[in-house]
Amino acid sequence: MEILNRSALELRDLLDKREISSRDIVEAYIKRIEAVEPRVNSFVTLTLEEALKDADRADEMIKNNTQTVLTGIPIALKDNMSTYHVKTTCCSKMLENYLPPFDATVVKLVKEAGMPILGKTNMDEFAMGSSTETSYFGPTKNPWNLDYVPGGSSGGSAASVAARETPFSLGSDTGGSIRQPAAFNGIVGIKPTYGLVSRYGVLPFASSLDQVGPFARNVADSAALLSVLAKHDSLETTSLKGPRPDYLNALGRDIKGLKVGVPKEFFIDGLNKEIEAAVKKALDALKALGAEIIDICLPHSDKALATYYLVATAECSSNMARFDGVRFGHRSENVKDSVTMFKHSRAEGFGPEVKRRIMLGTYALSAGYYDAYYLKALKVRRLIKEDFDQAFSQVDVIVTPTTPSTAFKFGEKVQDPVSMYLSDVFTTTANLAGIPALSMPAGLSSNNLPIGVQIFAPRLGEEIMLNAAFALEKALGSIGLPTLEV
Amino acid sequence: MPLNDYTIVIGLEVHAELMTKSKLFCGCSTSFGSEANSQVCPRCLGLPGTLPVLNKKAVEYAVKAGLAFDCDISKYSKFDRKNYFYPDLSKAYQISQFDQPICGKGHVEFYVGGEKKVVGINRIHLEEEAGKSVHSGATISDSEFSLEDYNRCGIPLIEIVSEPDMRSPEEARIYMETLRNILRYVAVSDCKMEEGSLRCDANISLMPKGATKYGTRTEIKNMNSFRAVQKALEYEALRHAKILDRGEKIVQETRTWDDIAGITASMRSKEEAHDYRYFPEPDLVPIVLTDEFIDDIKNGLPELPVAKFHRYVDEYELPEYDAELITADKDLAEYFEAVIANYKDYKAVSNWLMGEFMRLVNEQSVEISEIKVKPEDLAMMFTLQEKGVISSKIAKTVFEEMFHSGKDPETIVKEKGLVQISDASEIEKIVLDVIEKNPGPVAQYLDGKERVLGFLVGQVMKLSKGKANPQMANDYLRAALAKMVKN
């Protein structure tokens, strides 16, 4: 278990000292995957043989001293990231056998960094859901308690890290799909500034909200992985131009005088008391480190969820349209003409949550409803963005709970879409405003489930956000990871 | 004629493919006629996760077209998604521009039967082409299967939307021809209707003469030639008039033109019309243009047909008829200018181009740009004629040879022995021969019927196989006949 318990940066050290090889690391994780995967179900596709080859290439790089910070450290990828000739299913029947002819930019970057890829992780179908229960391949279990959901949509990615099946994984976050599962699994998950990390090749849910980000066991590891991912991409016009800093360099700075905003709108009636207490404790810890805690207002926060579900479903309805059975993906056997091909392929290929969102979005964009729904949502979106602009003129970061509750049980919410949607109530604002946010562990509940605390920063404020998280992590101490011993 | 009681109102939406080398949002080639699906990539195939990157050249061409039509150029415009399902539309939405197009209001001028007509342009927007469906049967309904070719998918397109300013089908056709001419002048589109790089949809309505409120309109699609545009609108105008005369109402609908049957037929009603659910394209940032960018394009614009027309009339003193005809085709105008760079009798060149030249161009149905005759060789042909080396009649023979072989006129004259006979004794010999062989006409001439001279000159030319210097033939014939009078 030695290798499995090391952080990525510790492994880096051991690799560079030639005390272990990348092959050793990958072999250790393969063993772990074989041991726990039947219970957790984090992965939908494993690429273990290829990962061993990747490891040998990484060892070669290390031998030649051409390694970079994460060379030789393995990673898992959410199954909505295109991987050359490796199934990319979005956990949908629609793409059950889809083999992309190209790598997503983030996949390319991970490969160039010499990180062996262990496989593709489970997710809610097309990233639509908050529990992985909408996955065509069955849900992932929360490694802390297998009766509970791991959150979603990047539930497999988060669970794989918490279950120590991998030191790293990538997720995507449209309304909280990295941060909510990070909170439920007691790990760190970052939703970067919109445009910081390439979207090219990542199957979209809602293009103006989607952003890829890392899952890791601690803040420093997540900062190292973010540095690998954060690159301008000429294949995407919404990719921000200019160089990105090395986020590891931002860590360890004194946070004395750091202004921490606490929006009262996030401490709602439905908020779990243990979570509220954990966040208060985190704020106290920051205060003890010299941070200044400031009450702020984000007055349109209560409109965020409604706004989010209009913008996201509208874009989703259009993004999902290309799955028509013509060029790729599922095509119905029951086809008389092009119209029946469209109808039956889509009816058979998509699950109920995807269909629900396509219908919601189609409605929001329809003639006669556009102004009342979609256009109004865009206006509120701007107000939410202005709320944050206003807040960040007073404070450096904002601290809130990540979720209103800890992980819930399977079946608890899946029949009630609105209560499921409510689990995104604290996370969607960052996507609407395009700002970075992360979730990190802030303790355990009385029933031994992780609690997440969320830190927001202004646009491109990843460094200050990560430094605050790094300081807080040190102050709070680790909650550890579940052992999954039988 | 019921039509006389109505004012016809027509507006056109013209689509022109831009002749960029690569597609609007990816690097694939735009060339026409390649093997199916050989010019595609993950992006234009709409593979999930791919994203569009805007082709700067296409923006430049759209602005160029806008400037050629005096449009307001938008410094800020954006793309929108037009959502609809069709197998040839790879993303199931077309990236287009909805409420903030790249070019705003402008206008086009042209002449209809000598009268100047100005048609307003409402907007020009930039969008992408769809692919092409190929059906196994003659029509989609009796096809067993269809295949899709995505080579065209993603080629940049501008849609030029006119104001409803046209008042006859003929005006609509001439408007469309004028658009093509201007788009070719500014070299943004090759405007080949037969290859589909220029297409149009027409909206037509009728209102009683003197009325100001437009009637209910129908939209016509599938007109694949300029002639079809006019024919379809003539048919549709008459159809409207007949319905209105009966006191019935026009149904607002989209109709398709059947060129073979010469009729329009209902395609879909207003109720069946698509709801395209336009919304801003989140994968593309807005187009923001600087003044420098627009000014650079403005400064690079070539002389446009209207300006050229005035220059031809003023500078070259060409009749308006000639100037209009030559400037109506960019290639012809360029050719004209290349010829007159070496030969200064502008009217002679203009006559030749409108006559012999266009006759052969049409006969052989070649493009002017593909013609083998070099402009400087044509100038040389005029010079040879002027110097008396060849006659005007021989010039036609020489030109035909130039047209077919591309050889220069001096070589042709030498090779074929077409040098004009200007030798006095030789011409005299032929003249005497003609007089001897045509006693009847000669007698008539001597009786005072001067007109017969032309016939006799013709005989001289014939006998000399066209090589006799016509002026000399004329002079020597008169002299010889005069001598006979004296005798």
PDB file of N, CA, C and O in Angstrom, chain A residues 274-318:
ATOM      1  N   GLU A 274     -24.470  20.156   9.995  1.00  0.00           N
ATOM      2  CA  GLU A 274     -23.074  19.723  10.135  1.00  0.00           C
ATOM      3  C   GLU A 274     -22.188  20.416   9.096  1.00  0.00           C
ATOM      4  O   GLU A 274     -21.034  20.740   9.358  1.00  0.00           O
ATOM      5  N   ILE A 275     -22.760  20.603   7.903  1.00  0.00           N
ATOM      6  CA  ILE A 275     -21.999  21.294   6.853  1.00  0.00           C
ATOM      7  C   ILE A 275     -21.786  22.751   7.252  1.00  0.00           C
ATOM      8  O   ILE A 275     -20.674  23.282   7.145  1.00  0.00           O
ATOM      9  N   GLU A 276     -22.847  23.349   7.751  1.00  0.00           N
ATOM     10  CA  GLU A 276     -22.748  24.737   8.186  1.00  0.00           C
ATOM     11  C   GLU A 276     -21.646  24.884   9.249  1.00  0.00           C
ATOM     12  O   GLU A 276     -20.796  25.786   9.174  1.00  0.00           O
ATOM     13  N   ALA A 277     -21.625  23.945  10.176  1.00  0.00           N
ATOM     14  CA  ALA A 277     -20.620  23.990  11.236  1.00  0.00           C
ATOM     15  C   ALA A 277     -19.211  23.795  10.676  1.00  0.00           C
ATOM     16  O   ALA A 277     -18.261  24.470  11.092  1.00  0.00           O
ATOM     17  N   ALA A 278     -19.090  22.881   9.704  1.00  0.00           N
ATOM     18  CA  ALA A 278     -17.775  22.611   9.121  1.00  0.00           C
ATOM     19  C   ALA A 278     -17.243  23.835   8.381  1.00  0.00           C
ATOM     20  O   ALA A 278     -16.052  24.165   8.463  1.00  0.00           O
ATOM     21  N   VAL A 279     -18.137  24.525   7.680  1.00  0.00           N
ATOM     22  CA  VAL A 279     -17.711  25.724   6.948  1.00  0.00           C
ATOM     23  C   VAL A 279     -17.315  26.824   7.932  1.00  0.00           C
ATOM     24  O   VAL A 279     -16.306  27.519   7.751  1.00  0.00           O
ATOM     25  N   LYS A 280     -18.104  26.954   9.014  1.00  0.00           N
ATOM     26  CA  LYS A 280     -17.767  27.948  10.060  1.00  0.00           C
ATOM     27  C   LYS A 280     -16.382  27.645  10.634  1.00  0.00           C
ATOM     28  O   LYS A 280     -15.580  28.551  10.865  1.00  0.00           O
ATOM     29  N   LYS A 281     -16.127  26.352  10.840  1.00  0.00           N
ATOM     30  CA  LYS A 281     -14.833  25.930  11.383  1.00  0.00           C
ATOM     31  C   LYS A 281     -13.700  26.310  10.418  1.00  0.00           C
ATOM     32  O   LYS A 281     -12.629  26.782  10.823  1.00  0.00           O
ATOM     33  N   ALA A 282     -13.960  26.095   9.131  1.00  0.00           N
ATOM     34  CA  ALA A 282     -12.958  26.444   8.123  1.00  0.00           C
ATOM     35  C   ALA A 282     -12.696  27.949   8.136  1.00  0.00           C
ATOM     36  O   ALA A 282     -11.540  28.397   8.050  1.00  0.00           O
ATOM     37  N   LEU A 283     -13.778  28.727   8.272  1.00  0.00           N
ATOM     38  CA  LEU A 283     -13.623  30.189   8.313  1.00  0.00           C
ATOM     39  C   LEU A 283     -12.813  30.602   9.543  1.00  0.00           C
ATOM     40  O   LEU A 283     -11.954  31.492   9.461  1.00  0.00           O
ATOM     41  N   ASP A 284     -13.079  29.924  10.667  1.00  0.00           N
ATOM     42  CA  ASP A 284     -12.310  30.212  11.876  1.00  0.00           C
ATOM     43  C   ASP A 284     -10.830  29.913  11.662  1.00  0.00           C
ATOM     44  O   ASP A 284      -9.958  30.663  12.111  1.00  0.00           O
ATOM     45  N   ALA A 285     -10.570  28.815  10.963  1.00  0.00           N
ATOM     46  CA  ALA A 285      -9.177  28.435  10.708  1.00  0.00           C
ATOM     47  C   ALA A 285      -8.485  29.494   9.858  1.00  0.00           C
ATOM     48  O   ALA A 285      -7.329  29.861  10.109  1.00  0.00           O
ATOM     49  N   LEU A 286      -9.220  29.997   8.855  1.00  0.00           N
ATOM     50  CA  LEU A 286      -8.645  31.043   7.999  1.00  0.00           C
ATOM     51  C   LEU A 286      -8.385  32.312   8.806  1.00  0.00           C
ATOM     52  O   LEU A 286      -7.351  32.975   8.648  1.00  0.00           O
ATOM     53  N   LYS A 287      -9.341  32.600   9.668  1.00  0.00           N
ATOM     54  CA  LYS A 287      -9.219  33.792  10.510  1.00  0.00           C
ATOM     55  C   LYS A 287      -7.986  33.667  11.413  1.00  0.00           C
ATOM     56  O   LYS A 287      -7.216  34.622  11.578  1.00  0.00           O
ATOM     57  N   ALA A 288      -7.800  32.468  11.943  1.00  0.00           N
ATOM     58  CA  ALA A 288      -6.653  32.223  12.818  1.00  0.00           C
ATOM     59  C   ALA A 288      -5.340  32.417  12.063  1.00  0.00           C
ATOM     60  O   ALA A 288      -4.316  32.758  12.663  1.00  0.00           O
ATOM     61  N   LEU A 289      -5.381  32.204  10.744  1.00  0.00           N
ATOM     62  CA  LEU A 289      -4.169  32.399   9.935  1.00  0.00           C
ATOM     63  C   LEU A 289      -3.994  33.865   9.521  1.00  0.00           C
ATOM     64  O   LEU A 289      -3.083  34.199   8.767  1.00  0.00           O
ATOM     65  N   GLY A 290      -4.891  34.705   9.964  1.00  0.00           N
ATOM     66  CA  GLY A 290      -4.740  36.133   9.692  1.00  0.00           C
ATOM     67  C   GLY A 290      -5.653  36.653   8.606  1.00  0.00           C
ATOM     68  O   GLY A 290      -5.571  37.823   8.227  1.00  0.00           O
ATOM     69  N   ALA A 291      -6.528  35.797   8.088  1.00  0.00           N
ATOM     70  CA  ALA A 291      -7.458  36.258   7.064  1.00  0.00           C
ATOM     71  C   ALA A 291      -8.555  37.099   7.708  1.00  0.00           C
ATOM     72  O   ALA A 291      -8.874  36.937   8.886  1.00  0.00           O
ATOM     73  N   GLU A 292      -9.099  37.977   6.888  1.00  0.00           N
ATOM     74  CA  GLU A 292     -10.175  38.838   7.379  1.00  0.00           C
ATOM     75  C   GLU A 292     -11.490  38.288   6.821  1.00  0.00           C
ATOM     76  O   GLU A 292     -11.623  38.113   5.601  1.00  0.00           O
ATOM     77  N   ILE A 293     -12.421  37.968   7.695  1.00  0.00           N
ATOM     78  CA  ILE A 293     -13.688  37.399   7.239  1.00  0.00           C
ATOM     79  C   ILE A 293     -14.698  38.542   7.068  1.00  0.00           C
ATOM     80  O   ILE A 293     -14.925  39.318   7.999  1.00  0.00           O
ATOM     81  N   ILE A 294     -15.277  38.629   5.865  1.00  0.00           N
ATOM     82  CA  ILE A 294     -16.162  39.761   5.560  1.00  0.00           C
ATOM     83  C   ILE A 294     -17.506  39.240   5.054  1.00  0.00           C
ATOM     84  O   ILE A 294     -17.559  38.407   4.144  1.00  0.00           O
ATOM     85  N   ASP A 295     -18.575  39.730   5.640  1.00  0.00           N
ATOM     86  CA  ASP A 295     -19.911  39.365   5.149  1.00  0.00           C
ATOM     87  C   ASP A 295     -20.168  40.105   3.847  1.00  0.00           C
ATOM     88  O   ASP A 295     -19.961  41.319   3.766  1.00  0.00           O
ATOM     89  N   ILE A 296     -20.603  39.358   2.849  1.00  0.00           N
ATOM     90  CA  ILE A 296     -20.901  39.994   1.555  1.00  0.00           C
ATOM     91  C   ILE A 296     -22.283  39.576   1.071  1.00  0.00           C
ATOM     92  O   ILE A 296     -22.909  38.692   1.638  1.00  0.00           O
ATOM     93  N   CYS A 297     -22.709  40.249  -0.031  1.00  0.00           N
ATOM     94  CA  CYS A 297     -24.002  39.933  -0.635  1.00  0.00           C
ATOM     95  C   CYS A 297     -23.808  39.448  -2.066  1.00  0.00           C
ATOM     96  O   CYS A 297     -23.066  40.065  -2.827  1.00  0.00           O
ATOM     97  N   LEU A 298     -24.460  38.359  -2.390  1.00  0.00           N
ATOM     98  CA  LEU A 298     -24.565  37.935  -3.789  1.00  0.00           C
ATOM     99  C   LEU A 298     -26.068  37.834  -4.036  1.00  0.00           C
ATOM    100  O   LEU A 298     -26.648  36.759  -4.048  1.00  0.00           O
ATOM    101  N   PRO A 299     -26.717  39.013  -4.233  1.00  0.00           N
ATOM    102  CA  PRO A 299     -28.177  39.089  -4.128  1.00  0.00           C
ATOM    103  C   PRO A 299     -28.952  38.205  -5.117  1.00  0.00           C
ATOM    104  O   PRO A 299     -30.080  37.832  -4.834  1.00  0.00           O
ATOM    105  N   HIS A 300     -28.357  37.880  -6.262  1.00  0.00           N
ATOM    106  CA  HIS A 300     -29.126  37.091  -7.235  1.00  0.00           C
ATOM    107  C   HIS A 300     -28.880  35.591  -7.120  1.00  0.00           C
ATOM    108  O   HIS A 300     -29.289  34.820  -7.994  1.00  0.00           O
ATOM    109  N   SER A 301     -28.214  35.177  -6.039  1.00  0.00           N
ATOM    110  CA  SER A 301     -27.878  33.758  -5.885  1.00  0.00           C
ATOM    111  C   SER A 301     -29.102  32.849  -5.931  1.00  0.00           C
ATOM    112  O   SER A 301     -29.043  31.732  -6.447  1.00  0.00           O
ATOM    113  N   ASP A 302     -30.222  33.335  -5.408  1.00  0.00           N
ATOM    114  CA  ASP A 302     -31.412  32.466  -5.387  1.00  0.00           C
ATOM    115  C   ASP A 302     -31.995  32.250  -6.779  1.00  0.00           C
ATOM    116  O   ASP A 302     -32.834  31.373  -6.968  1.00  0.00           O
ATOM    117  N   LYS A 303     -31.542  33.055  -7.751  1.00  0.00           N
ATOM    118  CA  LYS A 303     -32.027  32.873  -9.131  1.00  0.00           C
ATOM    119  C   LYS A 303     -31.075  32.000  -9.948  1.00  0.00           C
ATOM    120  O   LYS A 303     -31.349  31.686 -11.101  1.00  0.00           O
ATOM    121  N   ALA A 304     -29.941  31.640  -9.330  1.00  0.00           N
ATOM    122  CA  ALA A 304     -28.886  30.978 -10.099  1.00  0.00           C
ATOM    123  C   ALA A 304     -29.345  29.626 -10.650  1.00  0.00           C
ATOM    124  O   ALA A 304     -29.106  29.309 -11.818  1.00  0.00           O
ATOM    125  N   LEU A 305     -30.003  28.846  -9.824  1.00  0.00           N
ATOM    126  CA  LEU A 305     -30.358  27.499 -10.246  1.00  0.00           C
ATOM    127  C   LEU A 305     -31.326  27.524 -11.435  1.00  0.00           C
ATOM    128  O   LEU A 305     -31.148  26.799 -12.412  1.00  0.00           O
ATOM    129  N   ALA A 306     -32.324  28.398 -11.354  1.00  0.00           N
ATOM    130  CA  ALA A 306     -33.296  28.518 -12.449  1.00  0.00           C
ATOM    131  C   ALA A 306     -32.588  29.004 -13.716  1.00  0.00           C
ATOM    132  O   ALA A 306     -32.827  28.488 -14.816  1.00  0.00           O
ATOM    133  N   THR A 307     -31.726  29.996 -13.535  1.00  0.00           N
ATOM    134  CA  THR A 307     -30.985  30.535 -14.675  1.00  0.00           C
ATOM    135  C   THR A 307     -30.132  29.442 -15.304  1.00  0.00           C
ATOM    136  O   THR A 307     -30.123  29.252 -16.528  1.00  0.00           O
ATOM    137  N   TYR A 308     -29.442  28.729 -14.430  1.00  0.00           N
ATOM    138  CA  TYR A 308     -28.570  27.657 -14.897  1.00  0.00           C
ATOM    139  C   TYR A 308     -29.361  26.621 -15.697  1.00  0.00           C
ATOM    140  O   TYR A 308     -28.951  26.221 -16.788  1.00  0.00           O
ATOM    141  N   TYR A 309     -30.480  26.196 -15.181  1.00  0.00           N
ATOM    142  CA  TYR A 309     -31.216  25.129 -15.869  1.00  0.00           C
ATOM    143  C   TYR A 309     -31.884  25.599 -17.161  1.00  0.00           C
ATOM    144  O   TYR A 309     -32.252  24.771 -17.992  1.00  0.00           O
ATOM    145  N   LEU A 310     -32.000  26.893 -17.361  1.00  0.00           N
ATOM    146  CA  LEU A 310     -32.454  27.394 -18.671  1.00  0.00           C
ATOM    147  C   LEU A 310     -31.295  27.469 -19.652  1.00  0.00           C
ATOM    148  O   LEU A 310     -31.377  26.973 -20.771  1.00  0.00           O
ATOM    149  N   VAL A 311     -30.192  28.101 -19.227  1.00  0.00           N
ATOM    150  CA  VAL A 311     -29.040  28.257 -20.124  1.00  0.00           C
ATOM    151  C   VAL A 311     -28.486  26.879 -20.501  1.00  0.00           C
ATOM    152  O   VAL A 311     -28.257  26.577 -21.676  1.00  0.00           O
ATOM    153  N   ALA A 312     -28.295  26.033 -19.477  1.00  0.00           N
ATOM    154  CA  ALA A 312     -27.668  24.735 -19.724  1.00  0.00           C
ATOM    155  C   ALA A 312     -28.539  23.855 -20.617  1.00  0.00           C
ATOM    156  O   ALA A 312     -28.046  23.229 -21.553  1.00  0.00           O
ATOM    157  N   THR A 313     -29.839  23.822 -20.338  1.00  0.00           N
ATOM    158  CA  THR A 313     -30.689  22.937 -21.144  1.00  0.00           C
ATOM    159  C   THR A 313     -30.867  23.483 -22.565  1.00  0.00           C
ATOM    160  O   THR A 313     -30.947  22.705 -23.518  1.00  0.00           O
ATOM    161  N   ALA A 314     -30.886  24.806 -22.704  1.00  0.00           N
ATOM    162  CA  ALA A 314     -31.011  25.386 -24.049  1.00  0.00           C
ATOM    163  C   ALA A 314     -29.809  24.962 -24.894  1.00  0.00           C
ATOM    164  O   ALA A 314     -29.961  24.460 -26.020  1.00  0.00           O
ATOM    165  N   GLU A 315     -28.612  25.152 -24.353  1.00  0.00           N
ATOM    166  CA  GLU A 315     -27.407  24.779 -25.108  1.00  0.00           C
ATOM    167  C   GLU A 315     -27.361  23.267 -25.316  1.00  0.00           C
ATOM    168  O   GLU A 315     -26.971  22.788 -26.388  1.00  0.00           O
ATOM    169  N   CYS A 316     -27.760  22.543 -24.291  1.00  0.00           N
ATOM    170  CA  CYS A 316     -27.775  21.079 -24.371  1.00  0.00           C
ATOM    171  C   CYS A 316     -28.685  20.612 -25.504  1.00  0.00           C
ATOM    172  O   CYS A 316     -28.323  19.727 -26.284  1.00  0.00           O
ATOM    173  N   SER A 317     -29.850  21.233 -25.647  1.00  0.00           N
ATOM    174  CA  SER A 317     -30.799  20.772 -26.672  1.00  0.00           C
ATOM    175  C   SER A 317     -30.174  20.875 -28.054  1.00  0.00           C
ATOM    176  O   SER A 317     -30.414  20.040 -28.925  1.00  0.00           O
ATOM    177  N   SER A 318     -29.336  21.882 -28.250  1.00  0.00           N
ATOM    178  CA  SER A 318     -28.672  22.064 -29.535  1.00  0.00           C
ATOM    179  C   SER A 318     -27.444  21.146 -29.652  1.00  0.00           C
ATOM    180  O   SER A 318     -27.224  20.513 -30.688  1.00  0.00           O
TER     181      SER A 318
END
